[in-house]
Amino acid sequence: MKRRTFLIALAAGVVAACSWWFASYFRNFFVDPIARPELLLKIMSRDDIRAVGRQYRKQFPLENDKEILKEKLQEEMGSSPVSIPDYEAHIKEDFNAGNIVIIEGWILSVTGARQCALFSIIE
Amino acid sequence: MHIDASEIANNTVIEGDICIVGAGAAGLSIALDWNNTPQKVILLESGGFEFDMEIQKLNDGETSGQKYYPLQSSRLRFFGGTTGHWQGMCSPLDPIDFKERDYVPYSGWPISRAELEPFYGLANKTLQLGPNEYELDYWKNEIPDLNPFPLDQSVIWNKMWQKNPIRMGQVYKDAIVSSGNIHLYTHATAVNIVANEGLSAVQEIRLSNHAGRKFNVKARHFILACGAIQNARILLASNTQMPDGLGNEHDVVGRYFMEHFEMICSELRLFKPFPTGLYDRGEIKAELAITEAAQMENRILNGTAKLRPLDVYEKVEPSMETWTDNDPRKAMESLKESSWLTKFLRLKSRIVKPDSFLLDTRMEQAPNPNSRVTLSSEKDALGVPYAHLNWELTPLDKRSLRKISEIIGIQMAKAGLGRVKLLEFLQDENDSSFPENTNAGWHHMGTTRMSSDPMKGVVDKNCRVHGLANLFVAGSGCFTTGGAPNPTLTLVALSLRLSDHLKSKIGTKANQA
């Protein structure tokens, strides 16, 4: 009996660990690209991104709302649904057009900063 | 020929054609240029051939305003001057540095970069640097792995540097001492400059030393080459005939003191490491510089940024906090890395290319008449009032520091390379104040600035003091604006230009031909 209990517990543990890893690893895939500042995730921690997002909402209180942020991000893209590469291209266009904000010292595109703001609400 | 003035008879009068006061980078460059000429050159050095703390104390002084390094340890007072411990970083000024910019008050040299160009070549030789080449294309041919960031070249360019920390006192001692026409006097400190009766020319310089000897030098031409603070100090202290000091009829001597900002202003995070050998090399390397057009468009001062691996430098304290000792030898120790962790991280950054950097900004300071050297009420051991430095910065300085990081940040983003984060002290664009640990490069400039107008400058375009026919100033004190690079290469070039001017004036060029 003891051996059986041990094996069941071990199997449960393995399943739990795999589920946690799976959920962590793939969670980005389940998040709407609109709320995923993919480039910034390469160089900033999630906490830093949340902090930037919160600060953006503080600096632009009229955008301190999930639906408004979604709407603005979708408006910018012109059509939906959109992919992460579409956003990356749009962010580059933002920089070329001078649509830039400085939040917490980070020099960001407006689109990137809005993504952070939405990320900070959703995540 | 070398004479130790500690052993000279009191009231000796030394006579020569040219008297150079100071045997640092500027004075030695000029003296060497006159070696083996028919002219008798008197080269005066306050110190000896080695460091002496008692003589070093003559550099002491007070500071006010923005926190500054102890004056006593910010320059060396012995043969070879501050080249005795400099880092040897060299790059020329840019053409824009010489131009009048409507948004930079008091900018505009009376000479152009092109007029200085031939002397940069000579200065390169004096400082034993490589070829007089500061274009990336040249060095890419020489060193194939130099790979610049793919940035918009109309905004950012790669400013090249050469490095050779030549100790001029050691390298050129034999040439000077064995010279037939250069008479080097060590332990000879200028304490007073005396003009003729009409106050139109210098008649003699009075000297003294710790051995109690007092003596005079008479010459046809005098060149002050003691460094920007000491040149201003001796002019101001020579006030027996003119109460405000010699050459100071318009109250300009000592004003417009400038430094170079050397400050970590932002972080650069790359999306992935970029294979480049350009920004992290030893003797030849580049810094990210802002083009003339971008400077004009943004109305900012000239500056560059060097890349420092983040993990190596994030814990390094600013020099303004660590360089606190009056003894330059001890102060220098504070710059040396002692932590094994720092050494390890530096080694690691050479093997594993980093993707995070600190942008260490090197920038000129806007000329400011209130940033100035005056005389202290305290006197040194030889009876000369100490210098008092009031270092004062302006909102244009702060805005330019911020804007340089912003421009680099935008260009990095446009190129898809990464993002830049401004450090906290630059985040509020309405804040013009500077943190107490604002770092400077130990570069003293501007106190005897060059201008064609005696109301705006101490020396004319040939480095002659306005109103005095035979008194010249050599060194970075003559800079009208500071540019971004360290000043030594330019001050040597400017000194050699002054030397050339004197040769034309005296006729040596014709004699030599």
XYZ file of C-alpha atoms in Angstrom:
636
model
C 0.000 0.000 0.000
C 2.733 2.404 0.926
C 4.450 1.863 -2.415
C 1.171 2.438 -4.250
C 0.488 5.662 -2.335
C 3.992 6.865 -3.058
C 3.605 6.181 -6.795
C 0.239 7.959 -6.905
C 1.678 10.947 -5.071
C 4.685 11.013 -7.371
C 2.490 10.848 -10.469
C 0.287 13.630 -9.125
C 3.349 15.722 -8.430
C 4.720 15.193 -11.930
C 1.356 16.100 -13.474
C 1.128 19.241 -11.318
C 4.659 20.315 -12.206
C 4.108 19.693 -15.913
C 0.814 21.588 -15.812
C 2.480 24.541 -14.110
C 5.335 24.511 -16.615
C 2.921 24.136 -19.509
C 0.756 26.976 -18.259
C 3.769 29.233 -17.694
C 5.426 28.405 -20.979
C 2.376 28.685 -23.150
C 0.466 31.368 -21.342
C 1.580 33.960 -23.837
C -0.071 31.961 -26.554
C -3.410 32.352 -24.859
C -3.073 36.075 -24.320
C -4.502 38.331 -26.985
C -1.563 39.783 -29.020
C -3.071 43.161 -28.405
C -1.992 42.921 -24.746
C 1.402 41.355 -25.367
C 4.307 43.828 -25.618
C 6.373 41.056 -27.117
C 9.535 43.048 -27.826
C 9.574 44.593 -24.386
C 9.156 41.175 -22.792
C 12.591 40.351 -24.227
C 14.300 43.089 -22.249
C 12.008 43.836 -19.301
C 10.547 41.729 -16.525
C 6.779 41.330 -16.320
C 6.836 43.423 -13.167
C 8.669 46.233 -14.984
C 6.131 46.077 -17.799
C 3.270 46.250 -15.304
C 4.940 49.245 -13.650
C 5.265 50.998 -17.014
C 1.637 50.141 -17.769
C 0.409 51.514 -14.446
C 2.432 54.682 -14.937
C 1.038 55.128 -18.451
C -2.497 54.869 -17.090
C -1.621 57.398 -14.427
C -0.084 59.772 -16.963
C -3.027 59.356 -19.349
C -6.038 58.876 -17.078
C -8.489 58.987 -19.984
C -6.980 55.702 -21.149
C -7.152 54.067 -17.740
C -9.674 51.533 -18.922
C -9.315 48.090 -20.473
C -11.889 48.608 -23.202
C -10.617 52.057 -24.154
C -7.063 50.752 -24.419
C -8.208 47.802 -26.548
C -10.198 50.117 -28.744
C -7.253 52.493 -29.240
C -4.867 49.670 -30.019
C -7.313 48.172 -32.524
C -7.991 51.563 -34.048
C -4.287 52.034 -34.643
C -4.017 48.743 -36.461
C -6.979 49.476 -38.703
C -8.294 45.917 -38.819
C -8.559 42.955 -36.502
C -7.551 40.362 -35.626
C -3.847 41.201 -35.810
C -0.689 39.253 -35.088
C 2.336 40.056 -32.950
C 4.509 40.863 -36.015
C 1.830 43.356 -37.106
C 2.238 45.147 -33.780
C 6.006 45.094 -34.031
C 5.828 46.705 -37.452
C 3.382 49.260 -36.147
C 5.664 50.069 -33.221
C 8.473 50.776 -35.671
C 6.147 53.071 -37.612
C 5.330 54.839 -34.349
C 9.005 55.600 -33.808
C 9.393 56.805 -37.377
C 6.350 59.061 -37.002
C 7.453 60.430 -33.651
C 4.613 58.786 -31.687
C 6.819 58.404 -28.659
C 6.253 58.601 -24.926
C 8.671 58.401 -22.039
C 7.308 56.310 -19.199
C 9.391 55.513 -16.118
C 12.363 56.662 -18.190
C 11.706 54.151 -20.987
C 11.593 55.659 -24.453
C 8.649 53.824 -25.976
C 6.269 53.972 -28.880
C 2.735 54.956 -27.958
C 1.545 51.550 -29.163
C 4.112 49.738 -27.025
C 3.210 51.819 -23.983
C -0.518 51.121 -24.475
C 0.227 47.430 -24.702
C 2.018 47.707 -21.375
C -0.989 49.511 -19.942
C -3.370 46.791 -21.122
C -0.943 44.124 -19.920
C -0.960 45.717 -16.485
C -4.739 45.422 -16.322
C -5.149 41.943 -17.777
C -2.149 40.188 -16.201
C 69.949 72.098 -20.295
C 68.530 71.691 -16.813
C 68.960 73.993 -13.843
C 67.437 73.286 -10.449
C 66.241 76.694 -9.313
C 66.435 75.583 -5.678
C 70.140 76.252 -6.048
C 69.972 79.467 -8.003
C 71.313 82.706 -6.470
C 68.695 85.122 -5.194
C 67.708 87.947 -7.543
C 69.187 86.212 -10.553
C 67.820 87.602 -13.805
C 67.443 84.981 -16.514
C 67.062 86.253 -20.054
C 65.823 84.514 -23.157
C 63.808 84.862 -26.331
C 60.807 82.867 -25.232
C 59.719 82.055 -21.719
C 57.285 79.155 -21.287
C 55.685 78.883 -17.868
C 54.726 75.266 -17.246
C 56.100 71.962 -18.558
C 52.909 69.966 -19.017
C 51.300 68.865 -22.272
C 50.999 72.419 -23.646
C 54.342 73.823 -22.476
C 56.376 70.761 -23.425
C 54.776 70.598 -26.878
C 55.822 74.176 -27.567
C 59.299 73.748 -26.086
C 59.931 70.667 -28.222
C 58.819 72.612 -31.274
C 61.601 75.132 -30.568
C 64.301 72.559 -29.925
C 67.420 73.128 -32.024
C 66.441 76.628 -33.075
C 68.635 79.706 -32.573
C 66.218 81.044 -29.964
C 66.924 80.704 -26.288
C 63.868 79.128 -24.676
C 63.364 79.372 -20.928
C 61.088 76.560 -19.761
C 59.870 76.999 -16.196
C 58.477 74.129 -14.145
C 57.071 74.626 -10.665
C 57.882 71.067 -9.613
C 60.823 68.786 -10.143
C 61.048 65.567 -12.127
C 59.142 63.606 -9.495
C 55.959 64.143 -7.513
C 56.436 66.271 -4.393
C 53.487 66.756 -2.048
C 54.724 70.131 -0.773
C 54.780 71.506 -4.315
C 51.496 69.789 -5.156
C 49.894 71.768 -2.327
C 50.385 74.920 -4.412
C 47.463 73.619 -6.508
C 45.110 73.710 -3.549
C 42.043 75.955 -3.605
C 38.404 76.299 -2.677
C 35.332 75.266 -4.601
C 31.709 76.323 -4.482
C 28.573 75.789 -6.549
C 28.263 72.364 -8.118
C 30.385 69.841 -6.221
C 33.865 69.525 -7.723
C 37.010 67.458 -7.235
C 39.617 68.762 -4.770
C 41.645 71.263 -6.804
C 44.872 70.047 -5.243
C 44.541 66.582 -6.755
C 42.873 67.470 -10.044
C 46.169 68.490 -11.694
C 49.780 67.308 -11.307
C 52.511 69.837 -10.628
C 55.771 68.344 -11.826
C 57.660 67.898 -15.110
C 55.204 66.451 -17.634
C 52.211 67.865 -15.794
C 48.959 65.938 -15.702
C 50.155 63.584 -18.442
C 51.767 61.934 -15.397
C 48.486 60.150 -14.705
C 46.100 60.811 -17.586
C 44.193 58.086 -19.414
C 45.436 59.090 -22.883
C 42.046 59.270 -24.595
C 42.270 61.382 -27.766
C 39.877 62.544 -30.434
C 39.656 65.906 -32.228
C 36.902 68.476 -31.846
C 34.215 68.547 -34.550
C 33.633 71.405 -37.022
C 30.418 72.379 -35.173
C 32.421 73.004 -31.999
C 34.058 76.037 -33.585
C 30.846 77.537 -34.965
C 28.565 80.063 -33.404
C 25.287 78.340 -32.455
C 22.401 80.682 -31.751
C 21.124 78.466 -28.938
C 24.528 78.234 -27.193
C 25.332 81.610 -25.622
C 28.951 82.759 -26.073
C 29.700 80.005 -28.624
C 31.845 80.477 -31.734
C 35.620 80.352 -31.928
C 37.453 82.959 -34.017
C 39.131 80.070 -35.840
C 37.647 77.124 -37.715
C 38.360 73.443 -37.373
C 40.072 73.599 -40.791
C 42.589 76.139 -39.459
C 43.521 73.758 -36.669
C 43.618 70.650 -38.849
C 47.356 70.708 -39.778
C 48.245 71.005 -36.116
C 46.130 67.995 -35.173
C 48.507 65.961 -37.320
C 51.503 67.351 -35.435
C 49.769 66.858 -32.082
C 49.146 63.225 -32.973
C 52.891 62.825 -33.382
C 53.753 64.671 -30.159
C 51.361 62.438 -28.231
C 52.731 59.383 -30.073
C 49.306 58.304 -31.265
C 48.651 56.322 -34.425
C 47.974 57.975 -37.768
C 45.996 61.202 -37.736
C 42.874 59.319 -38.789
C 39.572 59.586 -36.964
C 37.186 58.248 -39.601
C 35.510 54.897 -39.095
C 36.067 53.888 -42.739
C 39.826 54.185 -42.316
C 39.867 52.040 -39.191
C 37.482 49.453 -40.655
C 40.118 48.765 -43.277
C 42.765 48.411 -40.599
C 40.692 46.349 -38.139
C 38.152 44.179 -39.967
C 35.936 43.247 -36.985
C 34.787 46.818 -36.309
C 31.057 46.520 -36.796
C 28.919 49.612 -36.152
C 25.279 49.562 -35.101
C 23.086 50.004 -38.197
C 21.776 53.416 -37.132
C 20.573 56.335 -39.228
C 23.816 58.101 -40.114
C 22.057 61.413 -40.555
C 21.419 61.364 -36.802
C 24.103 59.190 -35.185
C 27.691 58.738 -36.281
C 30.627 56.833 -34.862
C 33.238 59.142 -33.385
C 36.613 57.433 -33.336
C 39.137 57.616 -30.514
C 42.760 56.694 -30.095
C 44.349 55.980 -26.756
C 47.940 56.400 -25.635
C 48.538 57.514 -22.043
C 51.984 58.879 -22.860
C 53.871 60.179 -19.820
C 55.380 63.236 -21.500
C 57.700 63.952 -18.581
C 59.391 60.583 -18.962
C 59.325 60.388 -22.757
C 60.676 63.884 -23.436
C 62.942 64.473 -20.433
C 66.148 63.563 -22.265
C 65.276 65.680 -25.318
C 64.668 68.720 -23.134
C 67.579 68.250 -20.739
C 70.078 67.604 -23.530
C 68.818 70.477 -25.674
C 71.289 73.232 -26.460
C 68.742 76.037 -26.639
C 66.066 74.975 -24.152
C 66.912 75.980 -20.601
C 64.675 74.063 -18.217
C 64.374 75.461 -14.717
C 62.686 73.143 -12.233
C 61.393 74.370 -8.857
C 60.577 77.654 -10.536
C 57.076 78.851 -9.644
C 55.725 82.008 -11.245
C 54.309 84.262 -8.544
C 53.854 87.550 -10.367
C 53.789 88.832 -13.923
C 55.060 92.384 -14.275
C 54.095 94.575 -17.218
C 55.972 97.566 -18.598
C 55.111 101.101 -17.568
C 52.519 101.548 -20.289
C 50.944 98.183 -19.406
C 51.209 97.204 -23.050
C 53.611 94.272 -22.710
C 55.070 91.935 -20.115
C 58.460 92.989 -18.851
C 59.331 90.082 -16.575
C 57.994 87.181 -14.588
C 58.910 86.872 -10.936
C 59.554 83.434 -9.558
C 59.989 81.797 -6.224
C 60.346 78.336 -4.691
C 60.240 76.423 -1.424
C 63.993 76.897 -0.955
C 63.300 80.601 -0.551
C 64.952 81.642 -3.800
C 63.484 84.593 -5.679
C 64.499 85.348 -9.247
C 63.185 86.888 -12.479
C 62.868 85.942 -16.122
C 62.965 88.503 -18.919
C 62.075 87.469 -22.432
C 60.736 88.799 -25.692
C 57.695 86.567 -25.530
C 55.993 84.880 -22.615
C 53.673 81.883 -22.775
C 51.547 80.799 -19.839
C 51.065 77.039 -19.963
C 50.124 76.135 -16.396
C 46.632 74.729 -16.959
C 43.317 76.561 -17.176
C 42.905 77.185 -13.446
C 46.503 78.159 -12.733
C 46.785 80.412 -15.807
C 43.747 82.377 -14.659
C 45.042 82.384 -11.091
C 48.441 83.879 -11.988
C 46.841 86.527 -14.215
C 44.402 87.499 -11.465
C 47.119 87.433 -8.812
C 49.377 89.695 -10.880
C 47.465 92.690 -9.572
C 50.136 95.075 -8.371
C 49.785 97.266 -11.465
C 46.149 96.555 -12.349
C 43.873 95.853 -9.388
C 41.781 93.262 -11.242
C 44.804 91.435 -12.578
C 46.732 91.389 -15.797
C 44.802 91.010 -19.057
C 41.599 91.444 -17.112
C 40.510 94.888 -18.194
C 37.064 93.557 -19.103
C 36.616 91.143 -16.195
C 36.792 88.035 -18.367
C 39.833 86.267 -16.855
C 38.694 83.203 -14.919
C 35.137 83.294 -16.238
C 33.549 80.640 -18.470
C 35.199 77.735 -16.651
C 34.009 74.605 -18.406
C 34.280 70.892 -17.780
C 33.176 67.821 -19.669
C 30.248 65.907 -18.298
C 31.117 62.245 -18.037
C 27.898 60.809 -16.725
C 25.979 57.615 -16.943
C 22.647 58.875 -18.212
C 20.703 55.862 -19.418
C 20.494 52.118 -19.925
C 20.522 50.460 -23.328
C 18.855 47.037 -23.510
C 19.402 45.188 -26.774
C 16.882 42.589 -27.899
C 19.860 40.345 -28.583
C 23.646 40.795 -28.290
C 25.107 42.684 -31.223
C 28.438 41.420 -32.568
C 30.629 44.515 -32.578
C 34.242 45.118 -31.805
C 33.835 48.836 -32.254
C 32.618 50.188 -28.955
C 34.572 48.140 -26.457
C 38.130 48.047 -27.729
C 41.181 49.412 -25.969
C 43.324 51.633 -28.163
C 40.932 52.263 -31.052
C 37.234 52.549 -30.388
C 34.123 54.546 -31.199
C 31.471 56.349 -29.260
C 27.962 57.079 -30.491
C 27.906 60.738 -31.484
C 25.099 63.065 -32.513
C 25.453 64.594 -35.965
C 25.726 68.335 -36.462
C 22.291 68.405 -38.130
C 20.644 66.564 -35.240
C 22.335 68.839 -32.709
C 21.076 71.914 -34.527
C 17.578 70.498 -34.945
C 17.299 69.617 -31.264
C 19.234 72.718 -30.139
C 21.570 70.739 -27.928
C 25.222 70.711 -26.970
C 27.721 68.321 -28.537
C 28.037 64.988 -26.853
C 28.771 61.321 -27.332
C 27.936 58.130 -25.486
C 30.254 55.269 -24.695
C 28.876 51.832 -24.011
C 29.602 50.322 -20.608
C 28.482 46.741 -19.903
C 25.650 47.096 -17.395
C 26.627 44.313 -15.018
C 30.207 45.620 -14.771
C 29.388 49.266 -14.184
C 26.026 49.380 -12.425
C 27.706 49.253 -9.028
C 30.628 51.557 -9.855
C 30.289 54.790 -7.927
C 30.719 58.134 -9.729
C 34.273 59.508 -9.494
C 32.856 62.684 -7.951
C 32.053 60.563 -4.880
C 35.279 58.583 -4.747
C 37.942 61.066 -5.935
C 37.984 62.972 -2.661
C 41.589 62.871 -1.542
C 43.864 65.888 -1.801
C 46.749 63.596 -2.631
C 46.412 62.743 -6.344
C 48.175 59.398 -5.839
C 45.568 58.297 -3.309
C 42.727 59.822 -5.321
C 43.920 57.871 -8.366
C 43.641 54.640 -6.391
C 39.897 55.234 -6.143
C 39.620 54.763 -9.908
C 41.296 51.391 -9.885
C 39.033 48.406 -9.769
C 39.719 46.476 -6.616
C 36.699 44.200 -6.527
C 37.356 40.688 -7.873
C 33.691 40.615 -8.919
C 34.149 43.680 -11.135
C 37.234 42.120 -12.706
C 35.369 38.866 -13.281
C 32.380 40.635 -14.833
C 34.636 42.666 -17.094
C 36.353 39.490 -18.277
C 32.978 37.817 -18.747
C 31.733 40.726 -20.861
C 34.690 40.213 -23.194
C 33.865 36.535 -23.670
C 30.054 36.572 -23.565
C 28.837 39.601 -25.497
C 26.531 41.613 -23.245
C 23.065 42.759 -24.284
C 22.667 45.466 -21.627
C 24.755 48.600 -21.350
C 24.955 51.873 -19.536
C 25.312 54.886 -21.828
C 28.109 56.969 -20.382
C 27.608 60.426 -21.857
C 30.530 62.694 -22.570
C 29.328 66.215 -23.283
C 30.554 69.784 -23.458
C 29.380 72.303 -20.881
C 27.711 75.471 -22.161
C 29.954 78.525 -21.647
C 28.732 80.357 -18.571
C 30.313 83.572 -17.241
C 29.245 82.686 -13.698
C 31.174 79.445 -13.785
C 34.474 80.971 -12.848
C 37.842 81.036 -11.126
C 38.537 83.877 -8.712
C 41.125 84.350 -5.992
C 40.730 83.026 -2.477
C 41.587 85.108 0.550
C 44.000 82.334 1.615
C 47.528 82.247 0.246
C 49.878 79.387 -0.604
C 53.362 78.791 0.781
C 54.832 81.193 -1.787
C 52.380 83.978 -0.947
C 50.074 83.650 -3.962
C 46.307 83.609 -3.293
C 44.777 80.199 -3.945
C 42.194 79.723 -6.675
C 38.508 79.653 -5.860
C 36.435 77.716 -8.359
C 32.695 78.259 -8.593
C 31.454 75.546 -10.941
C 28.035 76.445 -12.257
C 25.864 74.593 -14.737
C 22.889 75.685 -16.834
C 19.485 74.302 -17.898
C 20.867 73.844 -21.438
C 23.414 71.392 -20.025
C 20.710 69.315 -18.370
C 18.355 69.367 -21.336
C 21.171 68.354 -23.696
C 22.223 65.424 -21.503
C 18.662 64.163 -21.522
C 18.135 64.750 -25.223
C 21.279 62.856 -26.247
C 19.972 59.705 -24.550
C 16.550 60.273 -26.070
C 17.988 60.602 -29.576
C 20.042 57.437 -29.169
C 16.994 55.668 -27.717
C 14.803 56.585 -30.662
C 17.422 55.555 -33.200
C 18.017 52.238 -31.438
C 14.274 51.581 -31.547
C 13.974 52.602 -35.201
C 16.792 50.207 -36.050
C 15.009 47.454 -34.124
C 18.007 46.949 -31.871
C 16.608 47.661 -28.418
C 15.275 50.267 -26.029
C 16.814 52.977 -23.864
C 15.767 53.927 -20.348
C 16.714 57.324 -18.930
C 18.140 57.240 -15.429
C 15.998 58.783 -12.730
C 17.778 62.156 -12.601
C 16.828 62.805 -16.243
C 13.247 61.598 -16.155
C 11.592 64.909 -15.264
C 12.069 67.197 -18.237
C 11.199 70.250 -16.140
C 13.959 69.587 -13.633
C 17.102 71.601 -14.460
C 18.980 70.662 -11.307
C 22.001 68.398 -11.218
C 22.670 65.626 -8.723
C 25.508 66.245 -6.293
C 27.555 63.407 -7.779
C 27.438 64.908 -11.296
C 30.590 63.551 -12.856
C 33.197 65.548 -14.731
C 36.311 64.551 -16.623
C 38.951 66.561 -14.730
C 39.072 68.768 -17.841
C 39.592 72.438 -17.062
C 38.721 74.751 -19.925
C 37.646 78.245 -20.888
C 39.132 80.503 -18.198
C 41.222 82.474 -20.721
C 38.860 81.910 -23.627
C 39.573 82.858 -27.202
C 37.588 85.638 -28.836
C 38.316 88.418 -31.287
C 36.377 90.718 -28.977
C 38.291 91.706 -25.791
C 34.928 92.083 -24.052
C 34.183 88.398 -24.618
C 37.570 86.739 -24.447
C 40.993 86.939 -22.837
C 43.086 85.883 -25.830
C 42.814 86.570 -29.536
C 42.826 83.963 -32.279
C 46.587 83.544 -31.918
C 46.283 82.963 -28.166
C 47.742 86.397 -27.389
C 46.314 88.151 -24.350
C 44.300 91.165 -25.510
C 46.164 94.389 -24.770
C 49.536 92.759 -24.043
C 51.820 92.522 -27.045
C 54.003 89.632 -25.886
C 51.925 87.535 -23.501
C 50.357 84.334 -24.803
C 48.353 81.565 -23.190
C 48.602 77.914 -24.193
C 46.203 75.168 -23.248
C 42.552 74.360 -22.858
C 41.928 77.608 -20.981
C 41.812 79.141 -24.472
C 38.903 76.936 -25.602
C 35.868 79.034 -26.444
C 33.668 75.974 -26.181
C 34.735 72.539 -25.031
C 33.401 70.091 -27.616
C 32.744 66.539 -26.536
C 36.209 64.922 -26.556
C 38.888 65.042 -23.904
C 40.887 68.239 -24.442
C 44.520 67.111 -24.563
C 44.820 66.402 -28.298
C 43.195 69.752 -29.117
C 45.164 71.722 -26.547
C 48.412 70.311 -27.927
C 47.276 71.163 -31.478
C 46.344 74.675 -30.369
C 49.700 75.075 -28.599
C 51.553 74.000 -31.716
C 49.523 76.510 -33.708
C 50.564 79.204 -31.239
C 54.158 78.041 -31.592
C 53.853 78.286 -35.362
C 52.447 81.786 -35.044
C 55.388 82.818 -32.873
C 57.830 81.377 -35.385
C 56.251 83.507 -38.094
C 56.362 86.519 -35.823
C 59.970 86.047 -34.799
C 61.050 85.023 -38.268
C 62.417 81.639 -37.343
C 60.526 79.998 -40.154
C 62.384 82.122 -42.664
C 65.692 81.496 -40.887
C 65.111 77.746 -40.863
C 64.164 77.772 -44.541
